[in-house]
Amino acid sequence: MGAIANDWLCPLKPEFRKPYYRKLYETVKNAYDTEVVFPPPDDIFKAFEFTPLHEVKAVILGQDPYHNYGQANGLCFSVSPSVEIPPSLKNIYKELHDDLGCYIPDNGCLEKWAHEGVLLLNTVLTVQAHHANSHRGIGWEEFTDAAIRILNEQDRPIVFLLWGRPAQAKARMLSNPKHLILTAAHPSPLSAYNGFFGCRHFSKCNEFLKAHGVEPIDWQIENIKS
C-alpha cells in the first residue's frame, strides 16, 4: 500500500493506530496478494497525495474505484488518459460544458482538478476486479469519514459537491458554517436527468470561492491528443 506523507498525515495518524485500521490493512494487503485489486497499490492514497489538506478548496465524493482493468487511478471519477471516458464522467463533462462553457475533452484524467484543489475522494479506496463495491464494509468508510471530519474542522471555506445518495449521506458530518454543501443526483446515466443536469455546481462553487477571497477552480480539462 502507498503512504500518506504530506500535511494529511498528522490529523490522520490517530486512525492508523486504531484496531479497525490494523484489520483493514491486513485485509487489503491479503487481497492484493491473492486477487486482482484496483487501483495499483501506490495509487490508493493518490487523492490525498495530489491534494494536500491546506490546498483543498472543493471536495467531490465518489463511491469506490472503477473495477475494470486500467481504469482506476486513485481519484474518483478519473481514469488514465488512454482509457475510454466512463459514462458518469461524460455526464459530468456535459454539465460542465452547459454550466461554464468548458469544451468536452478527449480524455478522462482529472489530475488537473486534484492539483487545482479539488479532493477527488472515493469513500472506499480499493475494489476487487470486476466486482463493484466488493471492498465495502471492510473499514475504508471509517477512514474516509475521518478525512471528511478533518475537512469539516478546517477554518476556511470549502465546497462539498455531493452527488447521489451515498455522498449526500455524508452531509450530516458537515456542520461548519464556513463551508458550502451542494447536493444533486448522481451523474450516472441512470440518474443524471433527475437533477444532476442543470445543477450548475461548478459555477456555484467558483462563485462561493470568489466571494470568500479564494482563487476559483479552473475546471477545464485539456485535450491530450493533437
mmCIF file of N, CA, C and O in Angstrom, residues 122-225:
data_model
loop_
_atom_site.group_PDB
_atom_site.id
_atom_site.type_symbol
_atom_site.label_atom_id
_atom_site.label_comp_id
_atom_site.label_asym_id
_atom_site.label_seq_id
_atom_site.Cartn_x
_atom_site.Cartn_y
_atom_site.Cartn_z
ATOM 1 N N ASN A 122 -12.864 8.850 -3.152
ATOM 2 C CA ASN A 122 -13.819 7.759 -3.023
ATOM 3 C C ASN A 122 -13.981 7.413 -1.550
ATOM 4 O O ASN A 122 -13.033 7.502 -0.764
ATOM 5 N N THR A 123 -15.200 7.013 -1.159
ATOM 6 C CA THR A 123 -15.413 6.645 0.237
ATOM 7 C C THR A 123 -14.849 5.262 0.547
ATOM 8 O O THR A 123 -14.583 4.940 1.702
ATOM 9 N N VAL A 124 -14.656 4.441 -0.483
ATOM 10 C CA VAL A 124 -13.951 3.163 -0.382
ATOM 11 C C VAL A 124 -12.791 3.228 -1.366
ATOM 12 O O VAL A 124 -12.987 3.586 -2.527
ATOM 13 N N LEU A 125 -11.583 2.884 -0.929
ATOM 14 C CA LEU A 125 -10.395 3.199 -1.724
ATOM 15 C C LEU A 125 -9.845 2.046 -2.550
ATOM 16 O O LEU A 125 -8.914 2.241 -3.329
ATOM 17 N N THR A 126 -10.411 0.837 -2.408
ATOM 18 C CA THR A 126 -9.966 -0.302 -3.208
ATOM 19 C C THR A 126 -11.171 -1.118 -3.649
ATOM 20 O O THR A 126 -12.264 -0.993 -3.082
ATOM 21 N N VAL A 127 -10.956 -1.967 -4.644
ATOM 22 C CA VAL A 127 -12.038 -2.813 -5.153
ATOM 23 C C VAL A 127 -11.433 -4.043 -5.830
ATOM 24 O O VAL A 127 -10.354 -3.966 -6.441
ATOM 25 N N GLN A 128 -12.100 -5.170 -5.719
ATOM 26 C CA GLN A 128 -11.681 -6.369 -6.440
ATOM 27 C C GLN A 128 -12.086 -6.233 -7.900
ATOM 28 O O GLN A 128 -13.146 -5.697 -8.223
ATOM 29 N N ALA A 129 -11.242 -6.717 -8.785
ATOM 30 C CA ALA A 129 -11.511 -6.622 -10.221
ATOM 31 C C ALA A 129 -12.877 -7.191 -10.554
ATOM 32 O O ALA A 129 -13.238 -8.290 -10.106
ATOM 33 N N HIS A 130 -13.639 -6.412 -11.318
ATOM 34 C CA HIS A 130 -14.935 -6.821 -11.875
ATOM 35 C C HIS A 130 -16.013 -7.042 -10.820
ATOM 36 O O HIS A 130 -17.057 -7.643 -11.123
ATOM 37 N N HIS A 131 -15.793 -6.543 -9.596
ATOM 38 C CA HIS A 131 -16.791 -6.712 -8.538
ATOM 39 C C HIS A 131 -16.996 -5.373 -7.832
ATOM 40 O O HIS A 131 -16.360 -5.098 -6.809
ATOM 41 N N ALA A 132 -17.901 -4.565 -8.362
ATOM 42 C CA ALA A 132 -18.174 -3.256 -7.757
ATOM 43 C C ALA A 132 -18.608 -3.421 -6.305
ATOM 44 O O ALA A 132 -19.322 -4.372 -5.958
ATOM 45 N N ASN A 133 -18.142 -2.510 -5.463
ATOM 46 C CA ASN A 133 -18.492 -2.480 -4.040
ATOM 47 C C ASN A 133 -17.968 -3.679 -3.258
ATOM 48 O O ASN A 133 -18.403 -3.918 -2.132
ATOM 49 N N SER A 134 -17.033 -4.429 -3.827
ATOM 50 C CA SER A 134 -16.564 -5.645 -3.164
ATOM 51 C C SER A 134 -15.774 -5.357 -1.893
ATOM 52 O O SER A 134 -15.655 -6.231 -1.027
ATOM 53 N N HIS A 135 -15.218 -4.149 -1.750
ATOM 54 C CA HIS A 135 -14.480 -3.823 -0.532
ATOM 55 C C HIS A 135 -15.263 -2.876 0.377
ATOM 56 O O HIS A 135 -14.691 -2.280 1.297
ATOM 57 N N ARG A 136 -16.542 -2.770 0.123
ATOM 58 C CA ARG A 136 -17.404 -2.006 1.019
ATOM 59 C C ARG A 136 -17.512 -2.739 2.356
ATOM 60 O O ARG A 136 -17.636 -3.961 2.396
ATOM 61 N N GLY A 137 -17.440 -1.976 3.437
ATOM 62 C CA GLY A 137 -17.642 -2.556 4.747
ATOM 63 C C GLY A 137 -16.419 -3.176 5.397
ATOM 64 O O GLY A 137 -16.525 -3.763 6.485
ATOM 65 N N ILE A 138 -15.234 -3.048 4.779
ATOM 66 C CA ILE A 138 -14.034 -3.645 5.387
ATOM 67 C C ILE A 138 -13.257 -2.629 6.226
ATOM 68 O O ILE A 138 -12.245 -2.982 6.845
ATOM 69 N N GLY A 139 -13.734 -1.372 6.245
ATOM 70 C CA GLY A 139 -13.081 -0.376 7.078
ATOM 71 C C GLY A 139 -12.752 0.934 6.397
ATOM 72 O O GLY A 139 -12.460 1.931 7.061
ATOM 73 N N TRP A 140 -12.771 0.940 5.078
ATOM 74 C CA TRP A 140 -12.430 2.183 4.366
ATOM 75 C C TRP A 140 -13.376 3.321 4.712
ATOM 76 O O TRP A 140 -12.957 4.484 4.798
ATOM 77 N N GLU A 141 -14.655 3.012 4.888
ATOM 78 C CA GLU A 141 -15.619 4.076 5.169
ATOM 79 C C GLU A 141 -15.271 4.805 6.467
ATOM 80 O O GLU A 141 -15.413 6.034 6.555
ATOM 81 N N GLU A 142 -14.799 4.072 7.453
ATOM 82 C CA GLU A 142 -14.415 4.708 8.711
ATOM 83 C C GLU A 142 -13.219 5.631 8.506
ATOM 84 O O GLU A 142 -13.146 6.723 9.078
ATOM 85 N N PHE A 143 -12.293 5.192 7.674
ATOM 86 C CA PHE A 143 -11.106 6.006 7.402
ATOM 87 C C PHE A 143 -11.462 7.278 6.636
ATOM 88 O O PHE A 143 -11.024 8.379 6.988
ATOM 89 N N THR A 144 -12.255 7.140 5.577
ATOM 90 C CA THR A 144 -12.593 8.334 4.793
ATOM 91 C C THR A 144 -13.559 9.242 5.539
ATOM 92 O O THR A 144 -13.554 10.461 5.328
ATOM 93 N N ASP A 145 -14.379 8.682 6.428
ATOM 94 C CA ASP A 145 -15.198 9.535 7.295
ATOM 95 C C ASP A 145 -14.305 10.405 8.179
ATOM 96 O O ASP A 145 -14.622 11.578 8.443
ATOM 97 N N ALA A 146 -13.192 9.840 8.646
ATOM 98 C CA ALA A 146 -12.253 10.626 9.445
ATOM 99 C C ALA A 146 -11.701 11.784 8.625
ATOM 100 O O ALA A 146 -11.564 12.908 9.133
ATOM 101 N N ALA A 147 -11.410 11.532 7.345
ATOM 102 C CA ALA A 147 -10.915 12.599 6.477
ATOM 103 C C ALA A 147 -11.974 13.686 6.293
ATOM 104 O O ALA A 147 -11.657 14.889 6.282
ATOM 105 N N ILE A 148 -13.224 13.281 6.153
ATOM 106 C CA ILE A 148 -14.307 14.262 5.995
ATOM 107 C C ILE A 148 -14.457 15.101 7.262
ATOM 108 O O ILE A 148 -14.662 16.322 7.196
ATOM 109 N N ARG A 149 -14.333 14.467 8.410
ATOM 110 C CA ARG A 149 -14.408 15.222 9.662
ATOM 111 C C ARG A 149 -13.253 16.223 9.773
ATOM 112 O O ARG A 149 -13.438 17.351 10.253
ATOM 113 N N ILE A 150 -12.076 15.829 9.321
ATOM 114 C CA ILE A 150 -10.923 16.735 9.328
ATOM 115 C C ILE A 150 -11.196 17.934 8.427
ATOM 116 O O ILE A 150 -10.910 19.088 8.784
ATOM 117 N N LEU A 151 -11.769 17.685 7.268
ATOM 118 C CA LEU A 151 -12.118 18.782 6.355
ATOM 119 C C LEU A 151 -13.160 19.699 6.981
ATOM 120 O O LEU A 151 -13.085 20.925 6.848
ATOM 121 N N ASN A 152 -14.131 19.107 7.650
ATOM 122 C CA ASN A 152 -15.181 19.907 8.281
ATOM 123 C C ASN A 152 -14.600 20.874 9.314
ATOM 124 O O ASN A 152 -15.131 21.973 9.509
ATOM 125 N N GLU A 153 -13.517 20.475 9.957
ATOM 126 C CA GLU A 153 -12.920 21.281 11.009
ATOM 127 C C GLU A 153 -12.024 22.395 10.485
ATOM 128 O O GLU A 153 -11.588 23.247 11.273
ATOM 129 N N GLN A 154 -11.766 22.424 9.188
ATOM 130 C CA GLN A 154 -10.869 23.450 8.643
ATOM 131 C C GLN A 154 -11.496 24.837 8.759
ATOM 132 O O GLN A 154 -12.672 25.026 8.431
ATOM 133 N N ASP A 155 -10.687 25.777 9.187
ATOM 134 C CA ASP A 155 -11.175 27.137 9.445
ATOM 135 C C ASP A 155 -11.056 28.004 8.189
ATOM 136 O O ASP A 155 -10.416 29.053 8.186
ATOM 137 N N ARG A 156 -11.665 27.517 7.109
ATOM 138 C CA ARG A 156 -11.672 28.265 5.850
ATOM 139 C C ARG A 156 -12.789 27.699 4.982
ATOM 140 O O ARG A 156 -13.245 26.574 5.213
ATOM 141 N N PRO A 157 -13.253 28.441 3.981
ATOM 142 C CA PRO A 157 -14.362 27.942 3.162
ATOM 143 C C PRO A 157 -13.954 26.793 2.244
ATOM 144 O O PRO A 157 -12.942 26.876 1.542
ATOM 145 N N ILE A 158 -14.724 25.732 2.281
ATOM 146 C CA ILE A 158 -14.547 24.583 1.395
ATOM 147 C C ILE A 158 -15.914 24.224 0.830
ATOM 148 O O ILE A 158 -16.918 24.287 1.537
ATOM 149 N N VAL A 159 -15.950 23.851 -0.435
ATOM 150 C CA VAL A 159 -17.202 23.469 -1.093
ATOM 151 C C VAL A 159 -17.264 21.945 -1.191
ATOM 152 O O VAL A 159 -16.313 21.309 -1.662
ATOM 153 N N PHE A 160 -18.375 21.363 -0.767
ATOM 154 C CA PHE A 160 -18.595 19.929 -0.867
ATOM 155 C C PHE A 160 -19.646 19.665 -1.938
ATOM 156 O O PHE A 160 -20.793 20.126 -1.814
ATOM 157 N N LEU A 161 -19.265 18.945 -2.993
ATOM 158 C CA LEU A 161 -20.169 18.601 -4.077
ATOM 159 C C LEU A 161 -20.594 17.148 -3.870
ATOM 160 O O LEU A 161 -19.799 16.220 -4.097
ATOM 161 N N LEU A 162 -21.806 16.967 -3.410
ATOM 162 C CA LEU A 162 -22.297 15.649 -3.013
ATOM 163 C C LEU A 162 -23.324 15.172 -4.040
ATOM 164 O O LEU A 162 -24.453 15.651 -4.082
ATOM 165 N N TRP A 163 -22.917 14.204 -4.837
ATOM 166 C CA TRP A 163 -23.747 13.719 -5.943
ATOM 167 C C TRP A 163 -24.233 12.308 -5.636
ATOM 168 O O TRP A 163 -23.445 11.384 -5.500
ATOM 169 N N GLY A 164 -25.540 12.151 -5.531
ATOM 170 C CA GLY A 164 -26.121 10.849 -5.254
ATOM 171 C C GLY A 164 -26.285 10.624 -3.756
ATOM 172 O O GLY A 164 -25.661 11.287 -2.923
ATOM 173 N N ARG A 165 -27.130 9.671 -3.411
ATOM 174 C CA ARG A 165 -27.489 9.459 -2.006
ATOM 175 C C ARG A 165 -26.315 9.057 -1.110
ATOM 176 O O ARG A 165 -26.207 9.547 0.017
ATOM 177 N N PRO A 166 -25.431 8.139 -1.538
ATOM 178 C CA PRO A 166 -24.314 7.788 -0.651
ATOM 179 C C PRO A 166 -23.458 8.993 -0.280
ATOM 180 O O PRO A 166 -23.067 9.149 0.883
ATOM 181 N N ALA A 167 -23.173 9.854 -1.253
ATOM 182 C CA ALA A 167 -22.381 11.053 -0.962
ATOM 183 C C ALA A 167 -23.174 12.021 -0.090
ATOM 184 O O ALA A 167 -22.644 12.621 0.858
ATOM 185 N N GLN A 168 -24.450 12.174 -0.390
ATOM 186 C CA GLN A 168 -25.285 13.108 0.386
ATOM 187 C C GLN A 168 -25.421 12.679 1.845
ATOM 188 O O GLN A 168 -25.611 13.517 2.733
ATOM 189 N N ALA A 169 -25.289 11.373 2.105
ATOM 190 C CA ALA A 169 -25.379 10.887 3.481
ATOM 191 C C ALA A 169 -24.258 11.453 4.344
ATOM 192 O O ALA A 169 -24.385 11.507 5.581
ATOM 193 N N LYS A 170 -23.164 11.888 3.708
ATOM 194 C CA LYS A 170 -22.046 12.461 4.456
ATOM 195 C C LYS A 170 -22.337 13.885 4.910
ATOM 196 O O LYS A 170 -21.592 14.440 5.728
ATOM 197 N N ALA A 171 -23.393 14.498 4.411
ATOM 198 C CA ALA A 171 -23.710 15.880 4.791
ATOM 199 C C ALA A 171 -23.943 16.015 6.291
ATOM 200 O O ALA A 171 -23.688 17.087 6.863
ATOM 201 N N ARG A 172 -24.386 14.957 6.932
ATOM 202 C CA ARG A 172 -24.635 15.018 8.381
ATOM 203 C C ARG A 172 -23.352 15.282 9.155
ATOM 204 O O ARG A 172 -23.398 15.723 10.313
ATOM 205 N N MET A 173 -22.209 15.025 8.537
ATOM 206 C CA MET A 173 -20.921 15.242 9.194
ATOM 207 C C MET A 173 -20.402 16.657 9.002
ATOM 208 O O MET A 173 -19.383 17.025 9.587
ATOM 209 N N LEU A 174 -21.078 17.429 8.164
ATOM 210 C CA LEU A 174 -20.574 18.745 7.773
ATOM 211 C C LEU A 174 -21.363 19.827 8.496
ATOM 212 O O LEU A 174 -22.418 20.261 8.047
ATOM 213 N N SER A 175 -20.835 20.251 9.610
ATOM 214 C CA SER A 175 -21.536 21.213 10.460
ATOM 215 C C SER A 175 -20.910 22.607 10.465
ATOM 216 O O SER A 175 -21.463 23.532 11.057
ATOM 217 N N ASN A 176 -19.785 22.754 9.807
ATOM 218 C CA ASN A 176 -19.064 24.028 9.840
ATOM 219 C C ASN A 176 -19.767 25.051 8.950
ATOM 220 O O ASN A 176 -19.881 24.843 7.742
ATOM 221 N N PRO A 177 -20.229 26.163 9.499
ATOM 222 C CA PRO A 177 -20.960 27.142 8.687
ATOM 223 C C PRO A 177 -20.100 27.850 7.645
ATOM 224 O O PRO A 177 -20.642 28.528 6.771
ATOM 225 N N LYS A 178 -18.798 27.697 7.718
ATOM 226 C CA LYS A 178 -17.928 28.335 6.722
ATOM 227 C C LYS A 178 -17.966 27.604 5.384
ATOM 228 O O LYS A 178 -17.545 28.153 4.370
ATOM 229 N N HIS A 179 -18.444 26.368 5.385
ATOM 230 C CA HIS A 179 -18.433 25.554 4.175
ATOM 231 C C HIS A 179 -19.748 25.667 3.403
ATOM 232 O O HIS A 179 -20.786 26.041 3.961
ATOM 233 N N LEU A 180 -19.683 25.312 2.132
ATOM 234 C CA LEU A 180 -20.869 25.263 1.267
ATOM 235 C C LEU A 180 -21.111 23.814 0.868
ATOM 236 O O LEU A 180 -20.193 23.136 0.386
ATOM 237 N N ILE A 181 -22.329 23.350 1.057
ATOM 238 C CA ILE A 181 -22.705 21.986 0.683
ATOM 239 C C ILE A 181 -23.655 22.045 -0.499
ATOM 240 O O ILE A 181 -24.731 22.653 -0.411
ATOM 241 N N LEU A 182 -23.257 21.424 -1.604
ATOM 242 C CA LEU A 182 -24.084 21.365 -2.809
ATOM 243 C C LEU A 182 -24.475 19.914 -3.050
ATOM 244 O O LEU A 182 -23.612 19.032 -3.054
ATOM 245 N N THR A 183 -25.757 19.659 -3.245
ATOM 246 C CA THR A 183 -26.227 18.296 -3.469
ATOM 247 C C THR A 183 -26.962 18.202 -4.799
ATOM 248 O O THR A 183 -27.606 19.152 -5.249
ATOM 249 N N ALA A 184 -26.852 17.044 -5.433
ATOM 250 C CA ALA A 184 -27.537 16.794 -6.702
ATOM 251 C C ALA A 184 -27.602 15.293 -6.909
ATOM 252 O O ALA A 184 -26.962 14.508 -6.189
ATOM 253 N N ALA A 185 -28.364 14.879 -7.899
ATOM 254 C CA ALA A 185 -28.405 13.470 -8.279
ATOM 255 C C ALA A 185 -27.021 13.034 -8.762
ATOM 256 O O ALA A 185 -26.164 13.860 -9.112
ATOM 257 N N HIS A 186 -26.807 11.741 -8.776
ATOM 258 C CA HIS A 186 -25.543 11.195 -9.269
ATOM 259 C C HIS A 186 -25.462 11.397 -10.782
ATOM 260 O O HIS A 186 -26.485 11.335 -11.478
ATOM 261 N N PRO A 187 -24.254 11.622 -11.326
ATOM 262 C CA PRO A 187 -24.133 11.815 -12.777
ATOM 263 C C PRO A 187 -24.252 10.543 -13.606
ATOM 264 O O PRO A 187 -24.102 10.597 -14.840
ATOM 265 N N SER A 188 -24.513 9.436 -12.990
ATOM 266 C CA SER A 188 -24.724 8.197 -13.730
ATOM 267 C C SER A 188 -25.839 8.366 -14.763
ATOM 268 O O SER A 188 -26.797 9.118 -14.543
ATOM 269 N N PRO A 189 -25.739 7.667 -15.914
ATOM 270 C CA PRO A 189 -26.819 7.730 -16.908
ATOM 271 C C PRO A 189 -28.184 7.351 -16.337
ATOM 272 O O PRO A 189 -29.214 7.757 -16.871
ATOM 273 N N LEU A 190 -28.199 6.602 -15.232
ATOM 274 C CA LEU A 190 -29.465 6.182 -14.627
ATOM 275 C C LEU A 190 -30.148 7.318 -13.866
ATOM 276 O O LEU A 190 -31.354 7.248 -13.606
ATOM 277 N N SER A 191 -29.386 8.346 -13.491
ATOM 278 C CA SER A 191 -29.970 9.379 -12.631
ATOM 279 C C SER A 191 -29.642 10.808 -13.034
ATOM 280 O O SER A 191 -30.187 11.742 -12.452
ATOM 281 N N ALA A 192 -28.775 10.997 -14.010
ATOM 282 C CA ALA A 192 -28.311 12.352 -14.330
ATOM 283 C C ALA A 192 -29.450 13.286 -14.703
ATOM 284 O O ALA A 192 -29.406 14.489 -14.407
ATOM 285 N N TYR A 193 -30.482 12.741 -15.348
ATOM 286 C CA TYR A 193 -31.611 13.589 -15.766
ATOM 287 C C TYR A 193 -32.588 13.873 -14.617
ATOM 288 O O TYR A 193 -33.556 14.591 -14.799
ATOM 289 N N ASN A 194 -32.300 13.314 -13.445
ATOM 290 C CA ASN A 194 -33.175 13.531 -12.292
ATOM 291 C C ASN A 194 -32.632 14.594 -11.336
ATOM 292 O O ASN A 194 -32.996 14.598 -10.162
ATOM 293 N N GLY A 195 -31.780 15.467 -11.866
ATOM 294 C CA GLY A 195 -31.311 16.558 -11.018
ATOM 295 C C GLY A 195 -29.832 16.861 -11.079
ATOM 296 O O GLY A 195 -29.383 17.843 -10.480
ATOM 297 N N PHE A 196 -29.067 16.032 -11.807
ATOM 298 C CA PHE A 196 -27.654 16.397 -11.966
ATOM 299 C C PHE A 196 -27.502 17.432 -13.074
ATOM 300 O O PHE A 196 -26.882 18.477 -12.874
ATOM 301 N N PHE A 197 -28.068 17.127 -14.219
ATOM 302 C CA PHE A 197 -28.023 18.113 -15.308
ATOM 303 C C PHE A 197 -28.778 19.368 -14.881
ATOM 304 O O PHE A 197 -29.918 19.301 -14.421
ATOM 305 N N GLY A 198 -28.115 20.494 -15.013
ATOM 306 C CA GLY A 198 -28.716 21.753 -14.618
ATOM 307 C C GLY A 198 -28.426 22.177 -13.192
ATOM 308 O O GLY A 198 -28.877 23.234 -12.752
ATOM 309 N N CYS A 199 -27.648 21.375 -12.463
ATOM 310 C CA CYS A 199 -27.367 21.724 -11.060
ATOM 311 C C CYS A 199 -26.418 22.918 -10.949
ATOM 312 O O CYS A 199 -26.408 23.608 -9.926
ATOM 313 N N ARG A 200 -25.601 23.137 -11.959
ATOM 314 C CA ARG A 200 -24.671 24.280 -12.011
ATOM 315 C C ARG A 200 -23.739 24.327 -10.799
ATOM 316 O O ARG A 200 -23.366 25.392 -10.316
ATOM 317 N N HIS A 201 -23.304 23.165 -10.370
ATOM 318 C CA HIS A 201 -22.432 23.111 -9.203
ATOM 319 C C HIS A 201 -21.072 23.741 -9.439
ATOM 320 O O HIS A 201 -20.461 24.289 -8.514
ATOM 321 N N PHE A 202 -20.592 23.675 -10.662
ATOM 322 C CA PHE A 202 -19.245 24.185 -10.929
ATOM 323 C C PHE A 202 -19.197 25.707 -10.825
ATOM 324 O O PHE A 202 -18.291 26.275 -10.211
ATOM 325 N N SER A 203 -20.195 26.371 -11.397
ATOM 326 C CA SER A 203 -20.229 27.835 -11.288
ATOM 327 C C SER A 203 -20.569 28.265 -9.866
ATOM 328 O O SER A 203 -20.005 29.243 -9.350
ATOM 329 N N LYS A 204 -21.456 27.528 -9.195
ATOM 330 C CA LYS A 204 -21.794 27.867 -7.809
ATOM 331 C C LYS A 204 -20.575 27.726 -6.904
ATOM 332 O O LYS A 204 -20.356 28.549 -6.002
ATOM 333 N N CYS A 205 -19.784 26.705 -7.137
ATOM 334 C CA CYS A 205 -18.565 26.503 -6.375
ATOM 335 C C CYS A 205 -17.625 27.695 -6.558
ATOM 336 O O CYS A 205 -17.130 28.270 -5.574
ATOM 337 N N ASN A 206 -17.390 28.073 -7.800
ATOM 338 C CA ASN A 206 -16.461 29.172 -8.051
ATOM 339 C C ASN A 206 -16.979 30.503 -7.537
ATOM 340 O O ASN A 206 -16.209 31.328 -7.037
ATOM 341 N N GLU A 207 -18.275 30.730 -7.651
ATOM 342 C CA GLU A 207 -18.846 31.973 -7.127
ATOM 343 C C GLU A 207 -18.654 32.058 -5.614
ATOM 344 O O GLU A 207 -18.327 33.123 -5.076
ATOM 345 N N PHE A 208 -18.844 30.941 -4.937
ATOM 346 C CA PHE A 208 -18.653 30.910 -3.483
ATOM 347 C C PHE A 208 -17.199 31.174 -3.112
ATOM 348 O O PHE A 208 -16.899 31.964 -2.199
ATOM 349 N N LEU A 209 -16.280 30.522 -3.823
ATOM 350 C CA LEU A 209 -14.862 30.716 -3.530
ATOM 351 C C LEU A 209 -14.457 32.174 -3.753
ATOM 352 O O LEU A 209 -13.786 32.777 -2.899
ATOM 353 N N LYS A 210 -14.870 32.732 -4.877
ATOM 354 C CA LYS A 210 -14.515 34.131 -5.160
ATOM 355 C C LYS A 210 -15.102 35.077 -4.117
ATOM 356 O O LYS A 210 -14.447 36.038 -3.706
ATOM 357 N N ALA A 211 -16.319 34.801 -3.686
ATOM 358 C CA ALA A 211 -16.964 35.657 -2.682
ATOM 359 C C ALA A 211 -16.222 35.632 -1.354
ATOM 360 O O ALA A 211 -16.345 36.571 -0.549
ATOM 361 N N HIS A 212 -15.435 34.577 -1.143
ATOM 362 C CA HIS A 212 -14.670 34.459 0.105
ATOM 363 C C HIS A 212 -13.180 34.692 -0.120
ATOM 364 O O HIS A 212 -12.347 34.322 0.726
ATOM 365 N N GLY A 213 -12.843 35.306 -1.229
ATOM 366 C CA GLY A 213 -11.467 35.682 -1.488
ATOM 367 C C GLY A 213 -10.544 34.544 -1.857
ATOM 368 O O GLY A 213 -9.321 34.659 -1.713
ATOM 369 N N VAL A 214 -11.119 33.446 -2.361
ATOM 370 C CA VAL A 214 -10.328 32.279 -2.738
ATOM 371 C C VAL A 214 -10.276 32.187 -4.262
ATOM 372 O O VAL A 214 -11.293 32.388 -4.938
ATOM 373 N N GLU A 215 -9.107 31.882 -4.808
ATOM 374 C CA GLU A 215 -8.948 31.737 -6.251
ATOM 375 C C GLU A 215 -9.886 30.640 -6.753
ATOM 376 O O GLU A 215 -9.890 29.517 -6.241
ATOM 377 N N PRO A 216 -10.707 30.930 -7.771
ATOM 378 C CA PRO A 216 -11.630 29.906 -8.283
ATOM 379 C C PRO A 216 -10.881 28.765 -8.965
ATOM 380 O O PRO A 216 -9.691 28.889 -9.296
ATOM 381 N N ILE A 217 -11.581 27.691 -9.178
ATOM 382 C CA ILE A 217 -11.005 26.488 -9.782
ATOM 383 C C ILE A 217 -11.099 26.573 -11.304
ATOM 384 O O ILE A 217 -12.145 26.935 -11.850
ATOM 385 N N ASP A 218 -10.019 26.252 -11.967
ATOM 386 C CA ASP A 218 -10.036 26.118 -13.423
ATOM 387 C C ASP A 218 -10.488 24.695 -13.732
ATOM 388 O O ASP A 218 -9.710 23.746 -13.630
ATOM 389 N N TRP A 219 -11.751 24.544 -14.098
ATOM 390 C CA TRP A 219 -12.344 23.223 -14.298
ATOM 391 C C TRP A 219 -12.039 22.623 -15.665
ATOM 392 O O TRP A 219 -12.372 21.457 -15.915
ATOM 393 N N GLN A 220 -11.443 23.378 -16.574
ATOM 394 C CA GLN A 220 -11.213 22.859 -17.934
ATOM 395 C C GLN A 220 -10.145 21.787 -17.935
ATOM 396 O O GLN A 220 -8.984 22.034 -17.595
ATOM 397 N N ILE A 221 -10.524 20.577 -18.320
ATOM 398 C CA ILE A 221 -9.568 19.500 -18.593
ATOM 399 C C ILE A 221 -9.153 19.619 -20.044
ATOM 400 O O ILE A 221 -10.014 19.623 -20.938
ATOM 401 N N GLU A 222 -7.857 19.719 -20.285
ATOM 402 C CA GLU A 222 -7.386 19.961 -21.648
ATOM 403 C C GLU A 222 -7.307 18.660 -22.446
ATOM 404 O O GLU A 222 -7.136 17.559 -21.890
ATOM 405 N N ASN A 223 -7.419 18.791 -23.768
ATOM 406 C CA ASN A 223 -7.181 17.672 -24.658
ATOM 407 C C ASN A 223 -5.737 17.238 -24.557
ATOM 408 O O ASN A 223 -4.836 18.059 -24.328
ATOM 409 N N ILE A 224 -5.493 15.953 -24.761
ATOM 410 C CA ILE A 224 -4.122 15.457 -24.763
ATOM 411 C C ILE A 224 -3.689 14.991 -26.145
ATOM 412 O O ILE A 224 -2.502 14.770 -26.378
ATOM 413 N N LYS A 225 -4.627 14.853 -27.062
ATOM 414 C CA LYS A 225 -4.301 14.423 -28.419
ATOM 415 C C LYS A 225 -4.215 15.647 -29.316
ATOM 416 O O LYS A 225 -4.927 16.611 -29.136
#
